[in-house]
CSV table of C-alpha atoms and ligand atoms in Angstrom, one decimal:
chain,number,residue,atom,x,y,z
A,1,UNK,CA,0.0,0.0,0.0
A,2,UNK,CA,1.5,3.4,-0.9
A,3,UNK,CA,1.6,5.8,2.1
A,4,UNK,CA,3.1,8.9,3.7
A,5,UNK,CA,6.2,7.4,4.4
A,6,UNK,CA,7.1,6.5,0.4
A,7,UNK,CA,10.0,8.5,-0.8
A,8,UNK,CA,9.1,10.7,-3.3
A,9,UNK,CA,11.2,13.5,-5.7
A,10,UNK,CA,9.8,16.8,-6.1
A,11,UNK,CA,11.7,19.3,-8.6
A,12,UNK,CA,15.2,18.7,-7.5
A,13,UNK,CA,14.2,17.8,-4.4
A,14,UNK,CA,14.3,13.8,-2.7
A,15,UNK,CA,12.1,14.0,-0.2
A,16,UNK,CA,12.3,10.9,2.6
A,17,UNK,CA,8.7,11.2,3.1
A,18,UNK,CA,5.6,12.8,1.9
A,19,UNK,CA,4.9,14.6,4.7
A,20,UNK,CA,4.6,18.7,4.1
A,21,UNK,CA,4.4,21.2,6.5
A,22,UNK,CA,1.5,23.3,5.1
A,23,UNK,CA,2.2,27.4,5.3
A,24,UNK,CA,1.5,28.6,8.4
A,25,UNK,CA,1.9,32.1,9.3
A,26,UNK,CA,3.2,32.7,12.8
A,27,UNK,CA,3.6,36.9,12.9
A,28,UNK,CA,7.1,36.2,14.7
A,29,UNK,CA,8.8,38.6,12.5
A,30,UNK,CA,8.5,41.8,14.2
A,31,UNK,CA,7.7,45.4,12.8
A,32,UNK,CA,10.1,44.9,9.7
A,33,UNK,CA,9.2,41.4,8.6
A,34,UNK,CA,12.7,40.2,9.7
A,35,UNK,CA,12.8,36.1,10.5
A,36,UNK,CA,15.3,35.6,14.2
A,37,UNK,CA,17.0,33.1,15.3
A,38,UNK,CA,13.4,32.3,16.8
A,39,UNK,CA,11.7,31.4,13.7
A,40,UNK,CA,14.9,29.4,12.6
A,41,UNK,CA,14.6,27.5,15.8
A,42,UNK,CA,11.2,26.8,15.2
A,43,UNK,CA,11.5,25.2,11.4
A,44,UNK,CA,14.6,23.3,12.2
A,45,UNK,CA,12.4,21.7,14.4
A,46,UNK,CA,10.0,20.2,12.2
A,47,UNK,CA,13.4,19.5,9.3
A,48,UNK,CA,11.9,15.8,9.7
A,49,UNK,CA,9.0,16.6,7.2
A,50,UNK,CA,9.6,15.7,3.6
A,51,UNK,CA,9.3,19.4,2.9
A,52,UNK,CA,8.8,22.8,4.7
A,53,UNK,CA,7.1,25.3,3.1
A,54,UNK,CA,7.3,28.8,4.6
A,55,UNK,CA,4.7,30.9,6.6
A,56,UNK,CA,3.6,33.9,3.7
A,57,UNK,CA,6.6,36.3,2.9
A,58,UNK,CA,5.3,39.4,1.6
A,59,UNK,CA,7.0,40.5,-2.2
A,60,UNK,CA,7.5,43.9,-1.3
A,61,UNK,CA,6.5,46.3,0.6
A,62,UNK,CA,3.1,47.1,-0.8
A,63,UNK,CA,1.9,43.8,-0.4
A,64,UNK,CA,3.0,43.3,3.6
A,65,UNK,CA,-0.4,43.5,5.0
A,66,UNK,CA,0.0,40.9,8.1
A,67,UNK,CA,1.3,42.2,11.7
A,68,UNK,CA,4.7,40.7,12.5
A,69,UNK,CA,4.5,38.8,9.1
A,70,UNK,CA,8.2,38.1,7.4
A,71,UNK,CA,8.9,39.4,4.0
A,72,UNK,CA,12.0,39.2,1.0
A,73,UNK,CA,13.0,42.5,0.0
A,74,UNK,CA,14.9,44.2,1.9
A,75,UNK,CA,18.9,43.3,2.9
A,76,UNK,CA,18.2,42.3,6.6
A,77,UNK,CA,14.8,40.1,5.4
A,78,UNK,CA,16.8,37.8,3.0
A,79,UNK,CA,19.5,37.7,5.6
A,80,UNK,CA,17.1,36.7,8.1
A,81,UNK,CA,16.2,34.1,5.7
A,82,UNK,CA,19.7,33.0,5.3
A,83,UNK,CA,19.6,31.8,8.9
A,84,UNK,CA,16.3,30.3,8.6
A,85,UNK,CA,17.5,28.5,5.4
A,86,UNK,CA,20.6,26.8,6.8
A,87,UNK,CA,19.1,25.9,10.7
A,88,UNK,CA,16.5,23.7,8.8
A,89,UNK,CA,19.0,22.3,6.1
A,90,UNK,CA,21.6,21.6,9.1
A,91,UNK,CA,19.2,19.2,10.3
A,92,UNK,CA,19.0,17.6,7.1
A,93,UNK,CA,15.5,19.5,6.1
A,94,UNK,CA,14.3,21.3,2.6
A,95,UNK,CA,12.1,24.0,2.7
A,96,UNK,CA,10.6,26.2,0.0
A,97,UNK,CA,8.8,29.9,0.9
A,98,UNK,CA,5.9,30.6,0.4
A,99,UNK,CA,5.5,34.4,-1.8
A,100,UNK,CA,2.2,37.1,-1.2
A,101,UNK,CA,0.7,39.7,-2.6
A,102,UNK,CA,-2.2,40.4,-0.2
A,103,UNK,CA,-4.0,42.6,-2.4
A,104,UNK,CA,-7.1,43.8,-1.3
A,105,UNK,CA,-6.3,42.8,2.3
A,106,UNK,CA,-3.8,45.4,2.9
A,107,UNK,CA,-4.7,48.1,5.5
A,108,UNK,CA,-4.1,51.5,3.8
A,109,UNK,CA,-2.0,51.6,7.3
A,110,UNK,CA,0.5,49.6,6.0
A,111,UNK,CA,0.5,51.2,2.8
A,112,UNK,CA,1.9,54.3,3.4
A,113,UNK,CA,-2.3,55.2,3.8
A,114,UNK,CA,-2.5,54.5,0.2
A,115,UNK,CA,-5.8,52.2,-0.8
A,116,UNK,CA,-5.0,48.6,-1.3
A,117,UNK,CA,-4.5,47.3,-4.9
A,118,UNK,CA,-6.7,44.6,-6.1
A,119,UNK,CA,-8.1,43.3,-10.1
A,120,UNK,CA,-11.4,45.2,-9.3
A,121,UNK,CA,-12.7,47.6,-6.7
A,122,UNK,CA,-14.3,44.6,-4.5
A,123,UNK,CA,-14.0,45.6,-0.6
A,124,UNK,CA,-12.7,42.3,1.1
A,125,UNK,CA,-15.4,41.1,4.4
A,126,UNK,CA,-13.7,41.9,7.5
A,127,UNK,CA,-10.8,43.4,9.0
A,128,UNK,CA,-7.0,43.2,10.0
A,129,UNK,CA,-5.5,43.6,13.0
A,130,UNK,CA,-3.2,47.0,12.5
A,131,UNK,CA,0.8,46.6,13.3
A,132,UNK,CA,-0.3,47.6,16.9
A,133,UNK,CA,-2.9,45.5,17.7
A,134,UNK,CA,-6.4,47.0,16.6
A,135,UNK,CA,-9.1,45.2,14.6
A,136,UNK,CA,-10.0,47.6,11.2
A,137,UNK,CA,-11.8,46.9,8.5
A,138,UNK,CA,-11.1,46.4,5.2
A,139,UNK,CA,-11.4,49.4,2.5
A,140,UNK,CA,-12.9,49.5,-0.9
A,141,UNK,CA,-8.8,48.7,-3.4
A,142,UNK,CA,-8.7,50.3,-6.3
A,143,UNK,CA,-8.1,48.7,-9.6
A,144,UNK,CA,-4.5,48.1,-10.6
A,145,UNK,CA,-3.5,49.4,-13.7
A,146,UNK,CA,-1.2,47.0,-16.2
A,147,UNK,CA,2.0,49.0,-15.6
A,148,UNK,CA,1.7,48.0,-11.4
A,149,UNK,CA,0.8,44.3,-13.0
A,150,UNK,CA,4.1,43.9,-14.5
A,151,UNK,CA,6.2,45.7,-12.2
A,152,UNK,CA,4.1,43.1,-9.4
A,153,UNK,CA,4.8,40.1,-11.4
A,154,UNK,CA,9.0,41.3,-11.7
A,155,UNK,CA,8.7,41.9,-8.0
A,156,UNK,CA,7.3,38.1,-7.4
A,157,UNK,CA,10.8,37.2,-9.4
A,158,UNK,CA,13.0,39.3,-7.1
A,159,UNK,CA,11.5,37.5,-4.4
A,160,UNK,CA,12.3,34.4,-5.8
A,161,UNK,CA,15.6,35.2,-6.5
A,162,UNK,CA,16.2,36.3,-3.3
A,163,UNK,CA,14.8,33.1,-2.0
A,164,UNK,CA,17.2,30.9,-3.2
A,165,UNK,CA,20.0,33.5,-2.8
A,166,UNK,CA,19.1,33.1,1.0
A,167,UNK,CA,19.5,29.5,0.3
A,168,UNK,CA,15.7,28.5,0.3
A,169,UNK,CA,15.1,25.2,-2.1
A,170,UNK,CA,12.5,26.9,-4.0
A,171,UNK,CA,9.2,29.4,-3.7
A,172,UNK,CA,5.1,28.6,-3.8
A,173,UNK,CA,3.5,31.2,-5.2
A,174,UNK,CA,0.5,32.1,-3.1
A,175,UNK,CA,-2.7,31.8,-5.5
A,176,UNK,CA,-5.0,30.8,-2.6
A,177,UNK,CA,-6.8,32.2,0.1
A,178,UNK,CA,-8.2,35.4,-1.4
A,179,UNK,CA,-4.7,37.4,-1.7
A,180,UNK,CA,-3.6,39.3,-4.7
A,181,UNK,CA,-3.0,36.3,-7.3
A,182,UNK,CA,-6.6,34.1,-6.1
A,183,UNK,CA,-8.5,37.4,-6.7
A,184,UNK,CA,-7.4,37.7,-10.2
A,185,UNK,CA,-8.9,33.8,-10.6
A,186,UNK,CA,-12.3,34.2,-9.3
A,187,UNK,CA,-14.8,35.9,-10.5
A,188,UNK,CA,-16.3,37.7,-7.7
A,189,UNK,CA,-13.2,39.8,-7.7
A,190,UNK,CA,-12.2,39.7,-10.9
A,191,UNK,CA,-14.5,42.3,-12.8
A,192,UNK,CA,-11.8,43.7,-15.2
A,193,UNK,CA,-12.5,44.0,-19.0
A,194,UNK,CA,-9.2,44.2,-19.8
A,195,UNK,CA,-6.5,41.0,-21.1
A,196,UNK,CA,-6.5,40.5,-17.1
A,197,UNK,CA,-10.2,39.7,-16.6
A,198,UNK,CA,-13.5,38.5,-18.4
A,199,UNK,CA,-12.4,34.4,-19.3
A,200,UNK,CA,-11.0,32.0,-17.3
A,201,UNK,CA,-7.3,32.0,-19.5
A,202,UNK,CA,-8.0,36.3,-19.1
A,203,UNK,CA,-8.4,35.5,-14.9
A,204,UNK,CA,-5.3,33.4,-15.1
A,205,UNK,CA,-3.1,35.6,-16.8
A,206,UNK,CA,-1.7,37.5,-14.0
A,207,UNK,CA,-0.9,34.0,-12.3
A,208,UNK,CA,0.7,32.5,-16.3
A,209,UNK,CA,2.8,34.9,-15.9
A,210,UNK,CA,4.3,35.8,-12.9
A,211,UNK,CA,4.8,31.6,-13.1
A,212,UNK,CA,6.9,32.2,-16.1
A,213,UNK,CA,8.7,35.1,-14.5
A,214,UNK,CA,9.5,32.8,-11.6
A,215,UNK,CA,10.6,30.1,-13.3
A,216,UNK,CA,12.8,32.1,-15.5
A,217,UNK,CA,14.7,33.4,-12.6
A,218,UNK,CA,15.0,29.8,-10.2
A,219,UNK,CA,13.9,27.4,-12.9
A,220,UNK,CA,10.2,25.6,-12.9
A,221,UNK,CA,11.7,22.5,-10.9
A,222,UNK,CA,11.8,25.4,-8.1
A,223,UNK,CA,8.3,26.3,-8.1
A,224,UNK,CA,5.0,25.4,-6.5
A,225,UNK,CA,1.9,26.9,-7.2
A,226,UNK,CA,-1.1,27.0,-4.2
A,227,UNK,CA,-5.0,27.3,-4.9
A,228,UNK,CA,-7.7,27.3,-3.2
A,229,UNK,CA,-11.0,26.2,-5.5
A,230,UNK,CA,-14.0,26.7,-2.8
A,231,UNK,CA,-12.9,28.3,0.6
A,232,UNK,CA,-14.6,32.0,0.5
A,233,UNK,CA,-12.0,33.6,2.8
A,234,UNK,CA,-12.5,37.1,3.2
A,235,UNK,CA,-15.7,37.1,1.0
A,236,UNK,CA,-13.8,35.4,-2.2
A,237,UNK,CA,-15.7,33.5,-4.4
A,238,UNK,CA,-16.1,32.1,-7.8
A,239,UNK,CA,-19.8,31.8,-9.7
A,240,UNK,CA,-18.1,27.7,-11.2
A,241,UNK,CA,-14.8,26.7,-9.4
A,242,UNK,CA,-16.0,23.3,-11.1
A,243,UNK,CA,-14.9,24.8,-14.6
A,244,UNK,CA,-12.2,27.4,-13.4
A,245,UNK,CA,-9.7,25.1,-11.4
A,246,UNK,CA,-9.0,22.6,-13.3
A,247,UNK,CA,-9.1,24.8,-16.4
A,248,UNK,CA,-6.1,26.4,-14.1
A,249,UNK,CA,-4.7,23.3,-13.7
A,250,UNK,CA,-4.2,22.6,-17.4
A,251,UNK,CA,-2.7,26.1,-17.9
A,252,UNK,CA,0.2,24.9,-15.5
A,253,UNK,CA,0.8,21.8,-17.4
A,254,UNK,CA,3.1,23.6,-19.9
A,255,UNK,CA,5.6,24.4,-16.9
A,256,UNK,CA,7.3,21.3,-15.3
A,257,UNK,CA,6.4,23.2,-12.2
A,258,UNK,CA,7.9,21.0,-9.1
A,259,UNK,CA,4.6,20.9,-7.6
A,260,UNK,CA,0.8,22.1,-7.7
A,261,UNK,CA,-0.5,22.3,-3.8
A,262,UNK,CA,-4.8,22.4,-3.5
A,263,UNK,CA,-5.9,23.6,-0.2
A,264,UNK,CA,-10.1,22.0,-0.4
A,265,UNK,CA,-11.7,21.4,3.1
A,266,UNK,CA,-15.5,20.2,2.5
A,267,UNK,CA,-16.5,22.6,0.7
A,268,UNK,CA,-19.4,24.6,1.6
A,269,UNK,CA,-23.0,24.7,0.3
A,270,UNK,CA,-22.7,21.2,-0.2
A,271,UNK,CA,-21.1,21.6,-3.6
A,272,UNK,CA,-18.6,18.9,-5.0
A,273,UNK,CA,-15.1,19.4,-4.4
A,274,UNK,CA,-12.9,20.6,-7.1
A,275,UNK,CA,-9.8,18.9,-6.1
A,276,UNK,CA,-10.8,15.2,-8.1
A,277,UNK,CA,-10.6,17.7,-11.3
A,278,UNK,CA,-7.7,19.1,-10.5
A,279,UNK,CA,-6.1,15.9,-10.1
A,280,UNK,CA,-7.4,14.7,-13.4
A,281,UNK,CA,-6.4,17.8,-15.5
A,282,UNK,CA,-3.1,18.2,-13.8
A,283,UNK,CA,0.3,15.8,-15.0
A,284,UNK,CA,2.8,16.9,-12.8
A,285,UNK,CA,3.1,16.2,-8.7
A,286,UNK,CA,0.0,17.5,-6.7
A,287,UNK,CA,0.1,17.9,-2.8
A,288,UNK,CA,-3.5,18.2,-1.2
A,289,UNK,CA,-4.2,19.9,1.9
A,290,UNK,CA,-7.3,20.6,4.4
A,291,UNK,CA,-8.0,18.8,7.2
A,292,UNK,CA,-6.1,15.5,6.8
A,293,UNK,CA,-5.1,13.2,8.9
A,294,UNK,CA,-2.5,10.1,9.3
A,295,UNK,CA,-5.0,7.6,8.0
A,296,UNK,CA,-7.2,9.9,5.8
A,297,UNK,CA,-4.0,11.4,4.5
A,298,UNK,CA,-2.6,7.2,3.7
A,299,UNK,CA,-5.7,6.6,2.2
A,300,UNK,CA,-5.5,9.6,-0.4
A,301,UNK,CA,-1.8,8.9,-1.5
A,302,UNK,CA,-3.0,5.2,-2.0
A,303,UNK,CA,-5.9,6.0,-3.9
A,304,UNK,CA,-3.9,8.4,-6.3
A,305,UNK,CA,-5.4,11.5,-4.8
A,306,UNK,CA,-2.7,12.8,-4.0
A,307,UNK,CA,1.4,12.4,-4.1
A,308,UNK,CA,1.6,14.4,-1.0
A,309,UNK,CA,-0.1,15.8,1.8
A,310,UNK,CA,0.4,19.0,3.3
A,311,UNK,CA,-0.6,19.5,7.2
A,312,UNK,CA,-1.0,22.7,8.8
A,313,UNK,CA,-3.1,22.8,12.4
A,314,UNK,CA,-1.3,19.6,13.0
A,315,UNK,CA,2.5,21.3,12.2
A,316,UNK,CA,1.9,24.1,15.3
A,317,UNK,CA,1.6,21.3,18.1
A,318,UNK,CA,3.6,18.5,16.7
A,319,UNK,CA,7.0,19.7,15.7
A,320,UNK,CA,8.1,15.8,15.9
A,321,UNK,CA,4.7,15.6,13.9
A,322,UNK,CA,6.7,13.0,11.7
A,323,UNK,CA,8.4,10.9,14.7
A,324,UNK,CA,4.6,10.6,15.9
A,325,UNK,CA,2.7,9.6,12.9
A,326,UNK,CA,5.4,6.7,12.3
A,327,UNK,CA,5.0,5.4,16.3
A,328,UNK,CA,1.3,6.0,15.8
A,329,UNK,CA,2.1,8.1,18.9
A,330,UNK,CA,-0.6,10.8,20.3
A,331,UNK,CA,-0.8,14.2,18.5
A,332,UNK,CA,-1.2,17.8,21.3
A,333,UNK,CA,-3.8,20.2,20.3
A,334,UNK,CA,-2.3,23.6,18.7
A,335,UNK,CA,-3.8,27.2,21.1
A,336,UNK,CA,-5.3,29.2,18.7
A,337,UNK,CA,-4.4,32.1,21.2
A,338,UNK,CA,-0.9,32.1,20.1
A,339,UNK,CA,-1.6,31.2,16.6
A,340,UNK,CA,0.3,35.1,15.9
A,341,UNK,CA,1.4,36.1,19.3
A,342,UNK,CA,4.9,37.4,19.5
A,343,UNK,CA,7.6,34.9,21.0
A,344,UNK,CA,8.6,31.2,22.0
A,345,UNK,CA,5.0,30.1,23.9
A,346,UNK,CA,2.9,28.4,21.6
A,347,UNK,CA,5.7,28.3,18.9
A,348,UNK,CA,8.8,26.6,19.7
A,349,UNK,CA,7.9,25.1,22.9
A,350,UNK,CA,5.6,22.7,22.0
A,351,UNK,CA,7.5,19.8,23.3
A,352,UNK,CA,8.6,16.3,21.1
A,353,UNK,CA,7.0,13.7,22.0
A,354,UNK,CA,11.2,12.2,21.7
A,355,UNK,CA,12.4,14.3,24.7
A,356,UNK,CA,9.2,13.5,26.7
A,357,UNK,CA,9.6,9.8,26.3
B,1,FMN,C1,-2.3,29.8,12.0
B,1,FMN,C2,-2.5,29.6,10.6
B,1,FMN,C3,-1.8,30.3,9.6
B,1,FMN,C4,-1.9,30.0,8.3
B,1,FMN,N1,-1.1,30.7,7.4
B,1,FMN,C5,-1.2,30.4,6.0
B,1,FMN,C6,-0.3,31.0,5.1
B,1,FMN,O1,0.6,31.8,5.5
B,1,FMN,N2,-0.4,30.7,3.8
B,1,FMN,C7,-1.4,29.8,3.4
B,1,FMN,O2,-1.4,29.5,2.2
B,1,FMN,N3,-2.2,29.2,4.2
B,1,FMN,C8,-2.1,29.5,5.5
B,1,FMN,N4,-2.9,28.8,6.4
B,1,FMN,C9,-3.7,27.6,6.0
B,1,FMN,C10,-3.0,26.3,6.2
B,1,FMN,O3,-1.8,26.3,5.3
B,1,FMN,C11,-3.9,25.1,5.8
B,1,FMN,O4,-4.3,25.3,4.5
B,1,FMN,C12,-5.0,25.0,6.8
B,1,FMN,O5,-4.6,25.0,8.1
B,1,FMN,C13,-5.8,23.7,6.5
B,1,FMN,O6,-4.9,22.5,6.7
B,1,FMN,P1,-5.0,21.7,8.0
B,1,FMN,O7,-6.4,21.1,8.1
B,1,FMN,O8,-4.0,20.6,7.8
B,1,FMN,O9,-4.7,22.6,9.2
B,1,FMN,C14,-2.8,29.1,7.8
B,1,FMN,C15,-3.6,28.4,8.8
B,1,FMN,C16,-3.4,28.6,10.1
B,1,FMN,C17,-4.2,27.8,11.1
């Protein structure tokens, strides 16, 4: 029976096992996005998984919308990076980062008090928490014009290239969850008449090719892309994920990308999930995520669901989360109350299971 504990190659990458830490941001970055030895700590702990895939690391500075959340552009971020990079690979680990745009998401507060920039000017539901603390809603983005495209997609290349430069294996590209590229994709965003908006291959544009500008600076073997077909975060939604997805998911087929990551929980409104789809109309490696399990997680790689599954809740708790699932050993329950609390408690002292024993 295949499993979770088959070898498997991704890119350039031999992976011992097919257990991937999901992206999980931890806001343990400080003001200026800057990983510590903290957050290096904290990976190396979980180098055990077949692959690490960082928390969301903001592009540039327009895009840094997240209290305390890391990002690649400026000299002390990538070196921050640098120490995050070789902590995990020191213990034998691999670990790709995870890239953002967060797009309509971004507090004018963080922005210089400049509106956020999104494909159409569709007011996310909700609110951030402000770099000090306070809940605000969201405001009304404006539309971004083609120049701020392309000068987006070169910065999602600098960030790339800075990602390896620190000596990360690769990048995902963040498509899911409502953040800049995901809101190009769906349609209740997406209102543009322009070559950016209007059918599905317009919609996927701005994600074709800031791919290709990726994988012309690290090379396609380097690069993951991450969707998310039904979740609405923030209000997101698509009038028929059914067609859009895997219509995606052919698009990518022309890059030998290292890996295409679905995030699909049940989705809601009793719908069908889109993931099946994606698997057909996808070749290359696909890693599924949302709210596997050990045996749920066996039972998808066996079936050809899956090559890989990525787990996230089950990441903050178990940093031996590997160790446990081969000892069919008891898994601890993440706090949600210091999901993105500053320091060590509820990060890097959840304790292994190895040192207890
Ligand atoms: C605290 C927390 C932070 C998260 N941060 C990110 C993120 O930075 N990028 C992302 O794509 N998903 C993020 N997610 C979603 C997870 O990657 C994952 O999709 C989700 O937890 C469902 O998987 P699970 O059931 O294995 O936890 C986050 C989830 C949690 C709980």
């Amino acid at each position: 029976m295949a499993n979770l504990f088959d070898p498997i190659r991704i890119g350039g990458l031999n992976l011992p096992n097919r257990i991937i830490m999901a992206p999980l941001t931890r806001g343990r970055t400080g003001a200026a996005g800057i990983p510590g030895p903290l957050v290096a700590e904290y990976y190396a702990q979980r180098a055990d998984a077949g692959l690490l895939i960082s928390e969301a690391t903001a592009i540039n500075a327009r895009g840094r919308g997240w209290r305390n959340a890391p990002g690649i552009y400026t000299a002390d971020q990538i070196a921050g990076w640098r120490g995050v990079a070789e902590a995990v690979h020191a213990r034998g680990g691999r670990m790709f980062m995870q890239i953002w745009h967060m797009g309509r998401t971004v507090l004018p507060e963080y922005a210089k008090g400049e509106r956020p920039i999104a494909p159409s000017e569709v007011k996310a539901e909700g609110g951030m928490l402000n770099q000090e603390g306070a809940r605000r809603p969201f405001v009304t983005p404006r539309a971004i014009t083609i120049p701020e495209i392309k000068a987006t997609i070169a910065d999602f290349a600098r960030a790339a290239q800075r990602a390896v430069e620190a000596g990360l294996d690769g990048v995902e590209i963040h498509a899911a969850n409502n953040f800049l590229v995901d809101s190009f994709l769906r349609d209740g965003t997406n209102r543009r008449r322009d070559d950016y908006g209007g059918s599905i291959e317009n919609r996927a544009r701005f994600l074709i090719e800031t791919v290709e500008a990726v994988s012309r600076a690290i090379g396609a073997d380097r690069v993951g892309v991450r969707l998310s077909p039904t979740n609405s975060y923030f209000g997101i939604s698509d009038s028929q994920p059914h067609i859009t997805f895997p219509s995606v998911a052919l698009l990518l087929n022309r890059f030998d990308l290292a890996y295409l990551h679905v995030l699909e929980s049940e989705p809601e409104g009793g719908i069908a999930r889109v993931a099946p789809l994606i698997r057909a109309a996808y070749q290359g490696t696909l890693l599924q995520n949302g709210g596997y399990e050990f045996e749920s997680g066996n039972k998808a790689i066996d079936a050809g669901a899956a090559d890989a599954i990525a787990f996230g809740t089950l990441f903050i708790a178990n940093p031996d989360l590997v160790t446990r699932f081969k000892h069919h050993l008891p898994l601890a329950a993440p706090d949600p109350e210091t999901f993105y609390t500053p320091g060590a408690a509820g990060y890097s002292d959840y304790p292994l299971v190895t040192a207890a024993a």
